[in-house]
CSV table of C-alpha atoms and ligand atoms in Angstrom, one decimal:
chain,number,residue,atom,x,y,z
A,26,MET,CA,-31.5,54.5,14.9
A,27,ILE,CA,-28.9,56.1,14.6
A,28,THR,CA,-24.8,55.3,15.3
A,29,VAL,CA,-22.1,57.4,16.8
A,30,ARG,CA,-18.9,56.6,17.7
A,31,ALA,CA,-17.8,57.3,21.0
A,32,SER,CA,-15.2,58.6,20.9
A,33,SER,CA,-17.1,61.8,18.6
A,34,LEU,CA,-19.6,62.6,21.2
A,35,SER,CA,-17.6,65.2,23.2
A,36,GLU,CA,-17.5,66.8,19.4
A,37,LEU,CA,-20.8,66.7,19.8
A,38,PHE,CA,-21.3,68.7,22.4
A,39,ASP,CA,-18.4,70.9,22.1
A,40,CYS,CA,-19.7,71.8,18.3
A,41,ALA,CA,-22.1,69.8,16.6
A,42,ALA,CA,-21.6,72.0,13.3
A,43,ARG,CA,-18.0,70.4,13.5
A,44,TRP,CA,-19.2,67.0,14.4
A,45,GLU,CA,-22.0,67.4,11.6
A,46,ALA,CA,-19.3,67.9,9.0
A,47,LYS,CA,-16.7,65.2,9.7
A,48,HIS,CA,-19.2,62.6,10.8
A,49,VAL,CA,-22.0,63.3,8.6
A,50,LYS,CA,-21.1,65.6,5.7
A,51,ASN,CA,-17.5,63.1,5.5
A,52,MET,CA,-15.4,66.3,5.5
A,53,ARG,CA,-11.5,65.8,6.6
A,54,LEU,CA,-8.5,67.4,7.5
A,55,PRO,CA,-5.0,66.1,7.0
A,56,ARG,CA,-4.1,64.4,11.0
A,57,SER,CA,-1.6,66.5,12.9
A,58,GLY,CA,1.8,65.9,13.8
A,59,ALA,CA,0.4,66.8,17.0
A,60,ALA,CA,-2.8,63.7,16.7
A,61,GLN,CA,-0.6,61.5,15.1
A,62,LEU,CA,1.9,60.9,17.7
A,63,GLY,CA,-1.0,60.1,20.3
A,64,THR,CA,-1.7,56.9,17.7
A,65,ALA,CA,1.8,56.5,17.3
A,66,ILE,CA,2.1,56.0,21.4
A,67,HIS,CA,-0.9,54.3,21.1
A,68,ALA,CA,-0.4,51.6,18.8
A,69,GLY,CA,3.5,51.5,20.4
A,70,THR,CA,1.7,50.7,24.4
A,71,ALA,CA,-1.0,48.3,22.7
A,72,ALA,CA,1.4,46.1,21.0
A,73,TYR,CA,3.4,45.6,24.9
A,74,ASP,CA,0.0,45.4,26.5
A,75,ALA,CA,-1.3,42.6,24.3
A,76,SER,CA,1.8,40.6,24.1
A,77,LYS,CA,2.5,40.4,28.0
A,78,LEU,CA,-1.8,39.2,28.0
A,79,SER,CA,-1.0,37.0,25.1
A,80,GLY,CA,1.7,34.9,26.9
A,81,GLU,CA,4.2,36.3,23.9
A,82,GLY,CA,5.7,38.8,26.0
A,83,ILE,CA,7.4,41.2,23.7
A,84,THR,CA,10.3,43.2,25.2
A,85,ALA,CA,9.1,47.2,25.4
A,86,ASP,CA,12.2,47.9,22.6
A,87,ASP,CA,10.3,45.3,20.9
A,88,ALA,CA,6.8,46.6,20.8
A,89,ALA,CA,8.2,50.2,20.0
A,90,GLY,CA,8.7,48.9,16.4
A,91,ALA,CA,4.9,50.1,16.3
A,92,VAL,CA,5.6,53.4,17.5
A,93,VAL,CA,7.7,54.4,14.1
A,94,ASP,CA,5.7,52.7,11.9
A,95,ALA,CA,3.4,54.7,13.3
A,96,ILE,CA,5.1,57.7,12.7
A,97,TYR,CA,6.8,56.8,9.2
A,98,ARG,CA,4.3,54.5,8.0
A,99,PRO,CA,0.6,56.6,8.6
A,100,GLU,CA,-2.5,54.9,7.3
A,101,GLU,CA,-4.0,58.5,6.6
A,102,ASP,CA,-2.1,61.6,5.5
A,103,VAL,CA,-1.0,63.8,8.2
A,104,GLU,CA,0.3,67.4,8.4
A,105,TRP,CA,3.4,67.8,10.4
A,106,ASP,CA,4.7,71.1,11.0
A,107,ALA,CA,7.7,73.0,11.6
A,108,ASP,CA,7.2,72.5,15.5
A,109,LEU,CA,6.4,69.0,15.4
A,110,GLY,CA,8.5,66.8,12.7
A,111,PRO,CA,8.5,63.1,12.4
A,112,ASN,CA,11.8,63.0,13.8
A,113,LYS,CA,10.6,64.6,17.1
A,114,ALA,CA,7.5,63.5,17.1
A,115,GLU,CA,9.7,59.6,17.2
A,116,GLY,CA,11.9,60.9,20.3
A,117,ILE,CA,9.1,62.1,22.1
A,118,ALA,CA,6.9,58.8,21.1
A,119,VAL,CA,9.7,56.1,22.2
A,120,ALA,CA,9.8,58.2,25.7
A,121,LEU,CA,6.6,57.9,26.4
A,122,HIS,CA,6.5,54.4,25.1
A,123,GLY,CA,9.5,53.1,27.3
A,124,LYS,CA,8.0,55.1,30.3
A,125,TYR,CA,4.4,53.7,30.1
A,126,CYS,CA,5.9,50.2,29.4
A,127,ARG,CA,8.2,50.8,32.9
A,128,GLU,CA,6.1,52.6,35.2
A,129,ILE,CA,2.1,52.4,33.9
A,130,SER,CA,1.6,48.8,32.8
A,131,PRO,CA,3.6,46.5,35.5
A,132,VAL,CA,1.3,48.3,37.9
A,133,GLN,CA,-2.0,47.3,35.8
A,134,ASP,CA,-3.8,44.0,35.7
A,135,TYR,CA,-5.5,44.1,32.1
A,136,VAL,CA,-7.9,41.6,31.1
A,137,GLY,CA,-8.7,43.5,27.7
A,138,VAL,CA,-6.4,45.6,25.4
A,139,GLU,CA,-8.2,48.0,22.6
A,140,VAL,CA,-11.7,46.1,23.5
A,141,ASN,CA,-13.8,47.0,20.3
A,142,CYS,CA,-17.6,46.5,20.4
A,143,ASP,CA,-19.2,47.4,17.0
A,144,ARG,CA,-22.7,47.7,18.2
A,145,LEU,CA,-24.5,49.2,21.4
A,146,THR,CA,-28.0,49.5,20.9
A,147,ILE,CA,-30.2,51.9,22.9
A,148,PRO,CA,-33.7,51.4,21.6
A,149,ASP,CA,-35.4,54.4,23.7
A,150,LEU,CA,-32.9,56.3,22.7
A,151,GLY,CA,-33.1,55.5,18.7
A,152,LEU,CA,-28.8,55.5,19.2
A,153,VAL,CA,-26.9,52.6,18.6
A,154,LEU,CA,-22.9,53.0,20.1
A,155,THR,CA,-19.7,51.8,18.8
A,156,GLY,CA,-16.3,52.5,20.2
A,157,THR,CA,-13.1,50.9,20.8
A,158,THR,CA,-12.2,50.4,24.6
A,159,ASP,CA,-8.2,50.9,25.6
A,160,ARG,CA,-8.4,49.1,28.3
A,161,VAL,CA,-9.9,46.3,30.4
A,162,ARG,CA,-8.6,46.3,33.7
A,163,ARG,CA,-9.3,44.2,36.5
A,164,SER,CA,-9.3,45.4,40.2
A,165,ALA,CA,-10.2,44.9,44.3
A,166,ASP,CA,-13.2,47.1,43.1
A,167,GLY,CA,-14.4,44.8,40.2
A,168,LEU,CA,-13.4,45.3,36.4
A,169,GLY,CA,-12.9,49.2,35.2
A,170,VAL,CA,-11.9,51.0,31.9
A,171,ALA,CA,-9.0,52.7,31.2
A,172,ASP,CA,-7.9,55.4,28.8
A,173,LEU,CA,-5.0,56.5,27.6
A,174,LYS,CA,-5.1,60.6,26.6
A,175,THR,CA,-1.8,62.2,24.7
A,176,GLY,CA,-1.3,65.9,24.8
A,177,LYS,CA,1.0,69.2,26.2
A,178,THR,CA,-0.9,69.5,29.1
A,179,ALA,CA,-2.2,65.6,29.7
A,180,VAL,CA,0.2,65.2,33.4
A,181,GLY,CA,0.6,68.6,35.7
A,182,ALA,CA,4.2,68.9,37.0
A,183,ASP,CA,2.5,67.9,40.1
A,184,GLY,CA,1.8,64.6,39.1
A,185,LYS,CA,-2.0,64.8,38.8
A,186,VAL,CA,-3.3,63.8,35.3
A,187,LYS,CA,-5.8,65.8,33.9
A,188,ILE,CA,-9.3,64.5,34.3
A,189,ALA,CA,-11.7,67.1,33.7
A,190,GLY,CA,-13.7,66.7,30.8
A,191,HIS,CA,-13.5,63.2,29.6
A,192,GLY,CA,-16.2,61.8,32.0
A,193,LEU,CA,-18.6,62.0,29.3
A,194,GLN,CA,-16.3,59.7,26.8
A,195,LEU,CA,-15.8,57.6,29.8
A,196,GLY,CA,-19.3,56.4,30.8
A,197,VAL,CA,-19.8,55.9,27.0
A,198,TYR,CA,-16.3,53.6,27.4
A,199,GLU,CA,-17.8,51.9,30.3
A,200,LEU,CA,-21.2,50.8,28.7
A,201,LEU,CA,-19.3,49.6,25.8
A,202,ALA,CA,-16.7,47.2,27.4
A,203,SER,CA,-19.4,45.8,29.4
A,204,ALA,CA,-21.7,45.2,26.0
A,205,ALA,CA,-18.3,43.7,24.4
A,206,ILE,CA,-17.5,41.8,27.5
A,207,GLY,CA,-20.6,41.2,29.1
A,208,GLN,CA,-19.2,41.8,33.1
A,209,PRO,CA,-20.0,44.5,34.9
A,210,ILE,CA,-17.8,47.7,35.0
A,211,THR,CA,-17.9,48.4,38.6
A,212,ALA,CA,-14.5,50.0,39.1
A,213,PRO,CA,-13.6,54.0,38.4
A,214,ALA,CA,-12.6,54.6,35.5
A,215,GLN,CA,-8.9,55.7,34.9
A,216,ILE,CA,-7.5,57.9,32.4
A,217,ILE,CA,-3.6,57.2,31.8
A,218,GLY,CA,-2.0,61.0,30.9
A,219,LEU,CA,1.2,60.4,28.7
A,220,GLN,CA,2.4,64.3,28.4
A,221,THR,CA,4.0,64.7,25.3
A,222,GLY,CA,7.1,67.2,26.4
A,223,VAL,CA,10.0,67.7,25.0
A,224,THR,CA,12.2,67.3,27.4
A,225,ASP,CA,12.8,63.9,30.1
A,226,LYS,CA,11.3,66.1,32.9
A,227,ALA,CA,8.5,68.0,30.9
A,228,GLN,CA,7.6,63.5,29.7
A,229,ARG,CA,5.7,62.8,32.8
A,230,VAL,CA,3.0,59.8,32.6
A,231,GLY,CA,0.4,58.9,35.9
A,232,ILE,CA,-2.7,57.4,36.1
A,233,GLY,CA,-5.5,59.7,37.2
A,234,THR,CA,-9.1,57.9,38.0
A,235,ILE,CA,-13.0,59.5,37.4
A,236,ASP,CA,-15.7,57.8,40.0
A,237,ALA,CA,-19.6,57.1,38.8
A,238,ALA,CA,-18.2,57.5,35.4
A,239,ARG,CA,-21.8,56.6,33.4
A,240,ASP,CA,-24.4,59.0,36.1
A,241,ALA,CA,-24.1,61.8,34.4
A,242,LEU,CA,-24.4,60.3,30.5
A,243,VAL,CA,-27.2,58.0,32.0
A,244,GLY,CA,-29.3,60.8,34.3
A,245,ASP,CA,-31.7,59.3,36.8
A,246,HIS,CA,-35.6,59.8,37.2
A,247,ASP,CA,-35.8,63.1,37.5
A,248,ASN,CA,-32.8,64.2,35.3
A,249,PRO,CA,-32.2,63.6,31.8
A,250,GLY,CA,-28.6,61.8,30.5
A,251,MET,CA,-25.8,63.3,28.2
A,252,LEU,CA,-27.2,59.9,26.0
A,253,GLU,CA,-30.1,62.0,26.4
A,254,HIS,CA,-29.3,65.3,25.1
A,255,ALA,CA,-27.3,63.6,22.3
A,256,ALA,CA,-30.0,61.8,21.3
A,257,LYS,CA,-32.1,64.5,20.9
A,258,LEU,CA,-29.4,66.4,19.2
A,259,LEU,CA,-28.7,63.5,16.4
A,260,HIS,CA,-32.2,63.1,15.8
A,261,SER,CA,-33.3,67.0,15.7
A,262,GLY,CA,-30.7,66.8,13.0
A,263,ILE,CA,-30.0,70.5,13.8
A,264,PHE,CA,-26.4,71.3,14.1
A,265,PHE,CA,-25.9,74.5,15.0
A,266,GLY,CA,-22.0,75.8,15.7
A,267,ASN,CA,-20.0,77.3,18.6
A,268,PRO,CA,-17.5,79.5,17.1
A,269,ARG,CA,-16.0,79.7,20.9
A,270,SER,CA,-14.9,76.4,20.5
A,271,GLN,CA,-11.3,76.2,21.1
A,272,LEU,CA,-11.1,73.7,18.3
A,273,CYS,CA,-12.9,76.5,16.2
A,274,SER,CA,-9.9,77.2,13.6
A,275,VAL,CA,-8.1,75.9,10.4
A,276,ARG,CA,-6.6,73.5,11.3
A,277,TYR,CA,-9.2,72.0,13.6
A,278,CYS,CA,-12.1,72.2,11.5
A,279,PRO,CA,-13.1,70.9,7.9
A,280,ALA,CA,-15.8,73.2,7.9
A,281,TYR,CA,-13.9,76.5,9.0
A,282,PRO,CA,-13.6,78.1,5.3
A,283,THR,CA,-17.1,77.8,4.5
A,284,CYS,CA,-18.9,78.0,8.5
A,285,ARG,CA,-21.5,80.7,8.7
A,286,TYR,CA,-21.8,80.4,13.0
A,287,ARG,CA,-18.7,82.1,12.6
A,288,ALA,CA,-20.1,85.4,11.6
B,322,LIG,S1,-15.6,77.1,12.0
B,322,LIG,FE1,-16.5,76.9,14.6
B,322,LIG,S2,-18.7,77.0,14.3
B,322,LIG,FE2,-17.5,76.4,12.8
B,322,LIG,S3,-18.1,74.5,12.4
B,322,LIG,FE3,-16.1,74.3,12.9
B,322,LIG,S4,-16.0,74.4,15.3
B,322,LIG,FE4,-17.7,75.0,14.5
């Protein structure tokens, strides 16, 4: 059995050699400021939604304390740069946290916040999946998963949330969430986009949906799904590099200085 984190599967398909460097060889880079900004927004919004769910009901301002903590007391080393220092990140993160609490959370009916699945074994593929689903929500179509995505292009000027490229990950979260709560996931998956612009106008939030996220993942009788491809790749132990990956840079790949696929 090979254990793989759901959040790492996209990277496996993007550049298997980078996946191996991080998840097998344990090579690490300091976290980027942009990644920590995303972590801070996740922390604040999760604190807010979890308190609503438990009935404690802390305010958005109270929950923003978790945002500030994540920026000034990170659990890992963070490499801030000239373009994004902690002060600027705090301003963006607190503003987006507030928008999420005012505009997104009230229209959602969450039944789970940061839902963890320790272990989902798929014996046929020799895989064990693990991971945490940001939210599980109730809707007229049944239960569905929602994933928060932060980034500079997360929500377009037309308000549309970028969903391209997230289907695989959301499909895995559906499997994990279903295993964790012991109920079927039948509603479309949601991407909650939080655009990390500097100005108020560019700090957009929105919800996009992905129908049938599990289809490509699981496949059918005639077409093997992405999970089967992932299992074959992982069990082969052959991890080719993809120098055309957008993340093929010294900034994002710990194997970059020694990688033979860049030649
Ligand atoms: S340097 Fe580029 S090709 Fe090599 S592992 Fe990293 S991302 Fe992949």
